[in-house]
Tab-separated table of C-alpha atoms in Angstrom:
chain	number	residue	atom	x	y	z
A	1	MET	CA	0.000	0.000	0.000
A	2	LEU	CA	2.678	2.502	1.023
A	3	GLU	CA	5.452	1.125	-1.176
A	4	LYS	CA	5.222	4.072	-3.573
A	5	LEU	CA	5.563	6.674	-0.839
A	6	GLN	CA	9.364	6.682	-0.733
A	7	ASP	CA	9.866	7.359	-4.444
A	8	LEU	CA	7.041	9.876	-4.656
A	9	VAL	CA	8.347	11.978	-1.767
A	10	ASN	CA	12.033	11.742	-2.612
A	11	ALA	CA	11.383	12.754	-6.233
A	12	ASP	CA	9.869	16.025	-5.028
A	13	ALA	CA	12.901	18.197	-4.277
A	14	TRP	CA	10.865	21.100	-2.871
A	15	LEU	CA	8.947	18.797	-0.534
A	16	VAL	CA	12.214	17.265	0.697
A	17	GLN	CA	13.644	20.764	1.174
A	18	ARG	CA	10.622	21.798	3.219
A	19	GLY	CA	11.186	18.789	5.479
A	20	ARG	CA	14.942	19.322	5.816
A	21	PHE	CA	14.758	19.471	9.625
A	22	VAL	CA	12.641	16.320	9.928
A	23	ASP	CA	14.330	13.238	11.379
A	24	THR	CA	11.760	10.823	12.686
A	25	ARG	CA	10.008	7.520	12.368
A	26	PHE	CA	6.236	7.306	12.455
A	27	LEU	CA	3.718	4.501	12.346
A	28	LEU	CA	0.902	4.554	9.831
A	29	GLU	CA	-1.837	2.103	10.706
A	30	ALA	CA	-4.637	1.273	8.270
A	31	GLY	CA	-6.915	-1.173	10.015
A	32	GLU	CA	-4.862	-4.317	10.612
A	33	ARG	CA	-1.997	-3.182	8.407
A	34	GLN	CA	0.927	-1.231	9.827
A	35	HIS	CA	3.866	0.554	8.208
A	36	LEU	CA	6.848	2.294	9.760
A	37	VAL	CA	8.039	5.311	7.791
A	38	ALA	CA	11.597	6.506	8.531
A	39	ILE	CA	12.523	10.043	7.462
A	40	HIS	CA	15.956	11.671	7.490
A	41	ALA	CA	16.444	15.322	6.463
A	42	GLY	CA	13.081	15.312	4.727
A	43	ARG	CA	13.850	12.225	2.608
A	44	ILE	CA	12.060	8.960	3.236
A	45	GLU	CA	14.762	6.445	4.090
A	46	SER	CA	12.518	3.407	4.383
A	47	VAL	CA	8.950	2.229	4.454
A	48	THR	CA	8.677	-1.057	6.337
A	49	ALA	CA	5.553	-3.169	6.357
A	50	GLY	CA	4.411	-4.872	9.580
A	51	PRO	CA	3.346	-6.769	11.520
A	52	PHE	CA	5.873	-5.662	14.135
A	53	VAL	CA	6.835	-7.234	17.441
A	54	MET	CA	8.244	-4.185	19.212
A	55	PRO	CA	7.917	-1.194	16.856
A	56	ARG	CA	9.595	2.083	17.831
A	57	TRP	CA	8.035	5.276	16.579
A	58	THR	CA	7.680	8.916	17.610
A	59	PHE	CA	4.068	9.345	16.617
A	60	ALA	CA	1.404	7.113	15.118
A	61	LEU	CA	-1.500	7.805	12.776
A	62	ARG	CA	-4.163	5.133	13.249
A	63	ALA	CA	-7.315	4.931	11.138
A	64	PRO	CA	-9.498	2.216	9.659
A	65	GLU	CA	-8.471	1.051	6.183
A	66	GLU	CA	-11.660	2.480	4.716
A	67	ALA	CA	-10.837	5.948	6.105
A	68	TRP	CA	-7.395	5.944	4.434
A	69	ARG	CA	-8.942	4.622	1.223
A	70	ARG	CA	-11.215	7.658	1.122
A	71	PHE	CA	-8.358	9.976	2.153
A	72	TRP	CA	-6.310	8.782	-0.827
A	73	LEU	CA	-9.089	9.119	-3.423
A	74	PRO	CA	-8.188	11.654	-6.137
A	75	LEU	CA	-11.029	13.828	-4.814
A	76	PRO	CA	-11.604	12.842	-1.190
A	77	PRO	CA	-15.115	13.386	0.148
A	78	PRO	CA	-15.750	15.944	2.922
A	79	GLY	CA	-14.387	14.681	6.226
A	80	PHE	CA	-11.601	12.684	4.572
A	81	ASN	CA	-9.645	15.383	2.733
A	82	ASP	CA	-7.247	16.069	5.603
A	83	ILE	CA	-5.850	14.272	8.636
A	84	LEU	CA	-7.382	16.881	10.948
A	85	ALA	CA	-10.736	16.357	9.257
A	86	MET	CA	-10.398	12.686	10.181
A	87	VAL	CA	-9.395	13.607	13.726
A	88	LYS	CA	-12.488	15.802	14.004
A	89	SER	CA	-14.727	12.954	12.837
A	90	ARG	CA	-12.911	10.593	15.215
A	91	SER	CA	-11.828	8.298	12.367
A	92	LEU	CA	-8.104	9.058	12.897
A	93	ARG	CA	-6.184	8.902	16.148
A	94	ILE	CA	-2.834	10.632	16.566
A	95	GLU	CA	-0.759	8.968	19.295
A	96	GLY	CA	2.673	9.424	20.800
A	97	ASP	CA	4.633	12.692	20.706
A	98	PRO	CA	3.224	14.849	17.891
A	99	HIS	CA	5.820	17.639	18.200
A	100	VAL	CA	7.637	16.900	14.932
A	101	LEU	CA	4.299	16.419	13.189
A	102	MET	CA	2.918	19.747	14.390
A	103	ALA	CA	6.158	21.647	13.771
A	104	ASN	CA	6.167	20.375	10.155
A	105	LEU	CA	2.461	19.975	9.619
A	106	LEU	CA	2.259	21.240	6.035
A	107	TYR	CA	5.185	18.983	5.105
A	108	PHE	CA	3.585	15.866	6.616
A	109	LYS	CA	0.221	16.661	5.055
A	110	ASP	CA	1.876	16.876	1.651
A	111	VAL	CA	3.870	13.681	2.264
A	112	LEU	CA	0.623	11.808	2.926
A	113	ALA	CA	-1.124	13.522	0.019
A	114	CYS	CA	1.565	12.145	-2.352
A	115	LEU	CA	-0.407	8.899	-2.393
A	116	ARG	CA	-3.639	10.577	-3.453
A	117	GLY	CA	-4.933	8.720	-6.508
A	118	LYS	CA	-1.929	6.359	-6.332
A	119	VAL	CA	-3.225	3.606	-4.018
A	120	GLN	CA	-6.242	1.336	-4.260
B	1	MET	CA	-9.358	41.688	-10.104
B	2	SER	CA	-6.661	40.770	-12.596
B	3	ALA	CA	-4.315	43.611	-13.375
B	4	PRO	CA	-3.887	44.721	-16.956
B	5	ALA	CA	-0.326	44.314	-18.175
B	6	ASN	CA	1.681	47.347	-17.181
B	7	THR	CA	3.804	48.053	-20.194
B	8	GLY	CA	5.954	50.705	-18.565
B	9	ALA	CA	6.378	54.356	-19.488
B	10	GLY	CA	3.155	56.203	-20.248
B	11	THR	CA	0.902	53.611	-18.619
B	12	ALA	CA	-1.175	54.775	-15.675
B	13	PRO	CA	-0.584	52.771	-12.493
B	14	HIS	CA	-3.192	50.110	-11.939
B	15	PHE	CA	-4.702	50.804	-8.532
B	16	GLU	CA	-7.613	48.895	-7.078
B	17	PRO	CA	-10.658	50.905	-5.992
B	18	VAL	CA	-9.871	49.838	-2.404
B	19	VAL	CA	-8.612	52.600	-0.106
B	20	GLY	CA	-7.013	51.720	3.226
B	21	ARG	CA	-6.754	54.126	6.154
B	22	TYR	CA	-6.081	54.036	9.871
B	23	LEU	CA	-8.993	54.740	12.178
B	24	HIS	CA	-8.430	56.006	15.699
B	25	VAL	CA	-11.170	54.768	17.967
B	26	GLU	CA	-11.613	54.102	21.663
B	27	LEU	CA	-12.596	50.494	22.322
B	28	LEU	CA	-12.996	48.781	25.692
B	29	GLY	CA	-11.675	51.895	27.412
B	30	LYS	CA	-8.451	52.029	25.430
B	31	PRO	CA	-7.331	53.995	22.379
B	32	HIS	CA	-6.895	51.831	19.286
B	33	ARG	CA	-5.395	52.330	15.846
B	34	LEU	CA	-7.253	50.116	13.406
B	35	TYR	CA	-6.702	49.505	9.724
B	36	VAL	CA	-9.872	49.946	7.646
B	37	GLU	CA	-10.342	49.390	3.923
B	38	GLU	CA	-13.248	50.688	1.885
B	39	SER	CA	-14.532	50.579	-1.656
B	40	GLY	CA	-17.832	51.187	-3.423
B	41	GLN	CA	-20.847	53.240	-2.459
B	42	GLY	CA	-24.326	52.598	-1.164
B	43	ILE	CA	-25.431	50.273	1.617
B	44	PRO	CA	-22.607	49.816	4.110
B	45	LEU	CA	-21.476	46.178	4.159
B	46	VAL	CA	-19.037	45.501	6.987
B	47	CYS	CA	-16.894	42.394	6.486
B	48	LEU	CA	-15.336	40.467	9.372
B	49	HIS	CA	-12.324	38.215	8.790
B	50	THR	CA	-11.703	34.789	10.309
B	51	ALA	CA	-9.656	33.965	13.412
B	52	GLY	CA	-5.944	34.607	12.980
B	53	SER	CA	-6.302	36.308	9.604
B	54	ASP	CA	-7.132	39.798	8.300
B	55	SER	CA	-9.297	41.805	5.937
B	56	ARG	CA	-7.357	40.766	2.815
B	57	GLN	CA	-9.688	37.773	2.817
B	58	TYR	CA	-12.326	40.044	1.264
B	59	ARG	CA	-10.130	41.281	-1.614
B	60	ALA	CA	-12.389	39.895	-4.351
B	61	LEU	CA	-15.558	41.349	-2.864
B	62	GLN	CA	-13.807	44.710	-2.459
B	63	ASN	CA	-12.988	44.717	-6.170
B	64	ASP	CA	-16.217	43.409	-7.655
B	65	PRO	CA	-17.732	46.177	-9.855
B	66	GLU	CA	-21.264	44.809	-9.596
B	67	ILE	CA	-21.167	44.798	-5.789
B	68	LEU	CA	-19.379	48.146	-5.514
B	69	GLU	CA	-22.132	49.796	-7.524
B	70	HIS	CA	-24.616	49.263	-4.680
B	71	PHE	CA	-22.563	48.561	-1.555
B	72	ARG	CA	-19.944	50.439	0.404
B	73	VAL	CA	-17.749	47.504	1.358
B	74	VAL	CA	-15.870	48.117	4.618
B	75	ALA	CA	-13.358	45.594	5.917
B	76	PHE	CA	-11.253	46.227	8.998
B	77	ASP	CA	-8.569	44.288	10.770
B	78	LEU	CA	-9.436	43.420	14.351
B	79	PRO	CA	-6.960	44.688	16.961
B	80	TRP	CA	-3.865	42.374	16.944
B	81	HIS	CA	-4.599	41.414	13.304
B	82	GLY	CA	-3.300	42.531	9.923
B	83	LYS	CA	-2.192	46.158	10.028
B	84	SER	CA	-4.189	47.002	13.172
B	85	SER	CA	-2.066	47.397	16.272
B	86	PRO	CA	-2.750	45.757	19.569
B	87	PRO	CA	-3.534	48.343	22.250
B	88	ALA	CA	-0.669	49.652	24.371
B	89	GLY	CA	0.180	47.214	27.133
B	90	TRP	CA	-0.523	44.142	24.997
B	91	HIS	CA	2.808	42.644	26.018
B	92	THR	CA	1.735	42.190	29.641
B	93	HIS	CA	-0.933	39.525	29.199
B	94	GLU	CA	-2.232	36.765	26.965
B	95	TYR	CA	-4.532	37.820	24.128
B	96	ARG	CA	-7.985	36.264	24.408
B	97	LEU	CA	-10.983	37.368	22.383
B	98	THR	CA	-14.276	37.265	24.284
B	99	SER	CA	-17.831	37.570	23.009
B	100	ALA	CA	-18.319	40.860	24.849
B	101	ASP	CA	-15.088	42.383	23.512
B	102	TYR	CA	-15.809	41.253	19.969
B	103	VAL	CA	-19.345	42.655	19.992
B	104	ALA	CA	-18.067	45.934	21.465
B	105	THR	CA	-15.359	46.147	18.788
B	106	VAL	CA	-17.721	45.627	15.860
B	107	ARG	CA	-20.285	48.087	17.238
B	108	GLY	CA	-17.534	50.560	18.154
B	109	VAL	CA	-16.076	50.543	14.650
B	110	CYS	CA	-19.515	50.877	13.029
B	111	ALA	CA	-20.282	53.836	15.309
B	112	ALA	CA	-16.903	55.496	14.728
B	113	LEU	CA	-17.464	55.221	10.966
B	114	ARG	CA	-21.010	56.576	11.455
B	115	LEU	CA	-22.492	53.754	9.417
B	116	ASP	CA	-26.264	53.845	9.136
B	117	ARG	CA	-27.661	50.395	9.899
B	118	PRO	CA	-24.958	48.502	8.048
B	119	ALA	CA	-25.204	44.963	6.806
B	120	VAL	CA	-22.546	42.847	8.511
B	121	MET	CA	-21.007	39.732	7.042
B	122	GLY	CA	-18.546	37.643	9.028
B	123	CYS	CA	-16.793	34.338	8.507
B	124	SER	CA	-16.002	31.687	11.132
B	125	ILE	CA	-15.514	33.733	14.328
B	126	GLY	CA	-17.163	36.486	12.288
B	127	GLY	CA	-19.946	34.076	11.402
B	128	ARG	CA	-20.396	33.370	15.097
B	129	ILE	CA	-20.383	37.022	16.168
B	130	VAL	CA	-23.150	37.907	13.723
B	131	LEU	CA	-25.303	35.466	15.733
B	132	HIS	CA	-24.463	37.434	18.888
B	133	LEU	CA	-25.308	40.669	17.045
B	134	ALA	CA	-28.580	39.129	15.846
B	135	LEU	CA	-29.488	38.167	19.394
B	136	ASP	CA	-28.604	41.347	21.226
B	137	HIS	CA	-28.430	44.226	18.726
B	138	ALA	CA	-30.557	43.199	15.754
B	139	ARG	CA	-32.137	46.613	15.203
B	140	GLU	CA	-28.765	48.256	14.618
B	141	PHE	CA	-28.255	46.215	11.456
B	142	ARG	CA	-29.918	46.028	8.060
B	143	ALA	CA	-28.972	42.401	7.521
B	144	LEU	CA	-26.552	39.842	8.938
B	145	ILE	CA	-24.693	37.276	6.877
B	146	GLY	CA	-22.939	34.395	8.612
B	147	LEU	CA	-20.323	32.488	6.630
B	148	GLN	CA	-19.371	29.169	8.225
B	149	SER	CA	-21.735	29.975	11.057
B	150	GLY	CA	-22.297	27.539	13.869
B	151	ALA	CA	-23.411	28.044	17.450
B	152	HIS	CA	-20.500	25.981	18.814
B	153	VAL	CA	-17.424	24.023	17.720
B	154	ASP	CA	-15.941	21.174	19.732
B	155	PRO	CA	-12.129	21.390	20.053
B	156	TYR	CA	-10.499	18.697	17.940
B	157	TYR	CA	-6.837	19.473	18.543
B	158	ASP	CA	-4.777	20.875	21.394
B	159	LEU	CA	-4.718	24.654	20.961
B	160	GLN	CA	-1.387	24.850	22.819
B	161	TRP	CA	0.370	23.903	19.566
B	162	LEU	CA	-0.604	27.255	18.082
B	163	HIS	CA	1.588	29.284	20.402
B	164	ARG	CA	4.807	27.876	21.753
B	165	PRO	CA	8.363	28.920	21.005
B	166	ASP	CA	9.506	25.522	19.709
B	167	VAL	CA	6.932	25.450	16.909
B	168	HIS	CA	6.854	28.201	14.278
B	169	GLY	CA	3.517	29.949	14.780
B	170	GLY	CA	2.951	30.979	11.172
B	171	GLU	CA	3.744	27.534	9.821
B	172	VAL	CA	1.592	25.657	12.313
B	173	CYS	CA	-1.377	28.014	11.988
B	174	ALA	CA	-1.344	27.554	8.203
B	175	GLY	CA	-0.874	23.826	8.704
B	176	ILE	CA	-3.860	23.634	11.017
B	177	VAL	CA	-6.205	25.433	8.623
B	178	SER	CA	-4.913	24.140	5.270
B	179	GLY	CA	-7.317	21.190	5.197
B	180	LEU	CA	-10.256	23.503	5.845
B	181	ILE	CA	-9.892	24.833	2.302
B	182	GLY	CA	-12.139	23.043	-0.195
B	183	PRO	CA	-10.881	21.141	-3.239
B	184	ALA	CA	-12.480	23.609	-5.657
B	185	ALA	CA	-10.168	26.421	-4.497
B	186	PRO	CA	-7.822	27.805	-7.167
B	187	ALA	CA	-4.201	27.279	-6.086
B	188	ALA	CA	-3.367	31.000	-6.001
B	189	ASP	CA	-6.295	31.783	-3.704
B	190	ARG	CA	-5.630	28.727	-1.534
B	191	TRP	CA	-2.073	29.832	-0.879
B	192	GLU	CA	-2.976	33.517	-0.514
B	193	THR	CA	-5.380	32.398	2.232
B	194	LEU	CA	-2.660	30.364	3.938
B	195	TRP	CA	-0.174	33.238	3.642
B	196	HIS	CA	-2.461	35.427	5.757
B	197	TYR	CA	-2.345	32.725	8.448
B	198	MET	CA	1.416	32.523	8.202
B	199	GLN	CA	1.588	36.255	8.966
B	200	GLY	CA	-0.459	36.271	12.168
B	201	GLY	CA	1.156	37.479	15.391
B	202	PRO	CA	2.174	34.998	18.078
B	203	GLY	CA	-0.804	33.643	19.985
B	204	VAL	CA	-3.368	35.668	18.042
B	205	PHE	CA	-5.070	32.746	16.262
B	206	LYS	CA	-5.140	30.862	19.549
B	207	GLY	CA	-6.581	33.891	21.328
B	208	ASP	CA	-9.351	34.186	18.738
B	209	LEU	CA	-10.208	30.518	19.167
B	210	TYR	CA	-10.905	31.168	22.834
B	211	PHE	CA	-13.992	32.968	21.579
B	212	TYR	CA	-14.738	30.379	18.882
B	213	LYS	CA	-14.421	27.232	20.949
B	214	ILE	CA	-15.033	28.271	24.544
B	215	ASP	CA	-16.471	31.690	25.333
B	216	GLY	CA	-18.752	32.153	22.319
B	217	ASP	CA	-20.883	29.022	22.670
B	218	ILE	CA	-24.487	30.160	22.186
B	219	ARG	CA	-26.253	26.887	21.463
B	220	ASP	CA	-28.774	27.560	24.176
B	221	ARG	CA	-29.619	31.061	22.893
B	222	VAL	CA	-29.790	30.942	19.087
B	223	ALA	CA	-33.470	29.980	18.984
B	224	GLY	CA	-34.167	33.463	20.359
B	225	ILE	CA	-32.879	35.213	17.222
B	226	ASP	CA	-35.625	37.333	15.665
B	227	THR	CA	-35.160	37.442	11.904
B	228	GLN	CA	-38.090	39.849	11.642
B	229	ALA	CA	-35.950	42.430	13.424
B	230	CYS	CA	-32.993	41.708	11.147
B	231	PRO	CA	-32.747	39.121	8.354
B	232	LEU	CA	-30.110	36.426	8.797
B	233	TYR	CA	-28.441	34.602	5.931
B	234	LEU	CA	-26.158	31.608	6.440
B	235	LEU	CA	-23.725	30.390	3.785
B	236	SER	CA	-21.421	27.471	4.530
B	237	GLY	CA	-18.880	25.486	2.545
B	238	GLU	CA	-19.383	21.769	2.091
B	239	TYR	CA	-15.784	20.876	2.998
B	240	ASP	CA	-15.552	22.772	6.281
B	241	TYR	CA	-14.951	20.321	9.118
B	242	SER	CA	-14.601	23.069	11.724
B	243	CYS	CA	-18.062	24.513	11.238
B	244	GLN	CA	-19.677	21.653	9.383
B	245	PRO	CA	-22.659	22.018	7.043
B	246	GLU	CA	-24.684	20.158	9.652
B	247	ASP	CA	-23.874	22.880	12.221
B	248	THR	CA	-25.273	25.493	9.857
B	249	ARG	CA	-28.301	23.335	9.062
B	250	ALA	CA	-28.897	23.003	12.810
B	251	LEU	CA	-28.900	26.800	13.085
B	252	GLU	CA	-31.346	27.063	10.212
B	253	ARG	CA	-33.676	24.594	11.922
B	254	SER	CA	-33.590	26.391	15.256
B	255	ILE	CA	-33.883	29.999	13.994
B	256	ALA	CA	-37.240	30.831	12.417
B	257	GLY	CA	-36.730	32.666	9.137
B	258	ALA	CA	-32.990	32.017	8.792
B	259	LYS	CA	-31.921	31.034	5.287
B	260	ALA	CA	-29.016	28.632	4.764
B	261	VAL	CA	-27.084	27.690	1.639
B	262	ILE	CA	-24.443	24.934	1.537
B	263	MET	CA	-21.760	25.729	-1.052
B	264	PRO	CA	-20.391	22.627	-2.840
B	265	GLY	CA	-16.617	22.191	-3.127
B	266	ILE	CA	-15.971	25.144	-0.819
B	267	GLY	CA	-14.387	25.053	2.635
B	268	HIS	CA	-14.009	27.331	5.643
B	269	PHE	CA	-12.799	30.507	3.869
B	270	PRO	CA	-15.239	30.983	0.971
B	271	MET	CA	-14.524	34.658	0.187
B	272	SER	CA	-10.775	34.099	0.177
B	273	GLU	CA	-10.176	30.516	-0.967
B	274	ASN	CA	-12.615	30.574	-3.866
B	275	PRO	CA	-13.793	34.142	-4.471
B	276	GLN	CA	-15.706	33.608	-7.696
B	277	GLY	CA	-17.337	30.389	-6.500
B	278	PHE	CA	-18.417	32.203	-3.344
B	279	LEU	CA	-19.672	35.340	-5.068
B	280	ALA	CA	-22.049	33.234	-7.154
B	281	HIS	CA	-23.746	32.239	-3.872
B	282	LEU	CA	-23.516	35.707	-2.313
B	283	ARG	CA	-24.989	37.739	-5.176
B	284	PRO	CA	-28.608	36.574	-4.656
B	285	VAL	CA	-28.282	37.405	-0.943
B	286	LEU	CA	-26.999	40.903	-1.693
B	287	ALA	CA	-29.751	41.374	-4.289
B	288	GLU	CA	-32.328	40.499	-1.645
B	289	ILE	CA	-30.797	42.941	0.851
B	290	LEU	CA	-30.799	45.619	-1.826
B	291	SER	CA	-34.468	45.069	-2.623
B	292	ARG	CA	-35.679	45.323	0.974
């Protein structure tokens, strides 16, 4: 599901530049499926598919698979066009320490939006 | 609003019809210096910007020839916002907008400008305050227009993130609101809208949200709005998840005579994120106000 994320983000030089102070690893959970995304200096170093025994991450984004499916539609419906929209509707939970997420919020939103129209 | 190509020597400068000036006015017992923009002539139409932004949000309305023919469009920056200064002594306490202060500011500016029963249009916090005006001061106004109006919004993120020294305030404020813009927004207007948020002073957006999310909750009072005393129009964008279409529909159901329109593809900042899409919905409202 998230395999394309690394190439899509790293091919976007301006997006990488905007994330140049980001060094983190976050968990993206879509229903039963989990991925760890490692970022260094704005570039995605790895996307690792779970399941994991003892995953380490700074923050986690957890939503049902159906919520992410709608989020990644080319034209997402109202309530699924943004991670905060999904937080408001209680379909997305943000866990852990969100400092790096909040300090680079536009960057992370655009990282996630890279997959819009690119995943089934 | 597009500028004709300026070909250089011999070409007159292309100025908008909008004129900005600084108004000195006493508000809440303190002298204030507020930035006010005006264009057009006719019925005064006072425009109130959203939390953490400024009057540039109304740039398209302020330049629309059809509207300017019949309306004197007045947009001012609230204290702390845009080119309005905070009052002296601002550095000694946290900024927090309250319902009472906001009502006093809007009425104070209208009085200082000697506006005769203006129409007032506000978005988000401005959409909320027009409900307060409708409840308590309806006869002072010709019409009230609430954009993204709801009686209450539940907090859905920790407001502390908006004002702390280890997170850039401009970047996080724009990041918080970026998803509130609808998918139909042209890119230039989307990013102009976000730029205004990036320019807000430290803690100002957060201070405005004190009114929006805590102090300004009037769910238990809105049914008392008398639209016979002053008509109330509600226009809300389909993609707004802060004030959701259902919040506006709930207002419409509980206020006899209120008229609501849900605007497809549009989000929380209709006049700024998608000016032409918004104006198509606003024109019939203005025509009705004009014909009254």
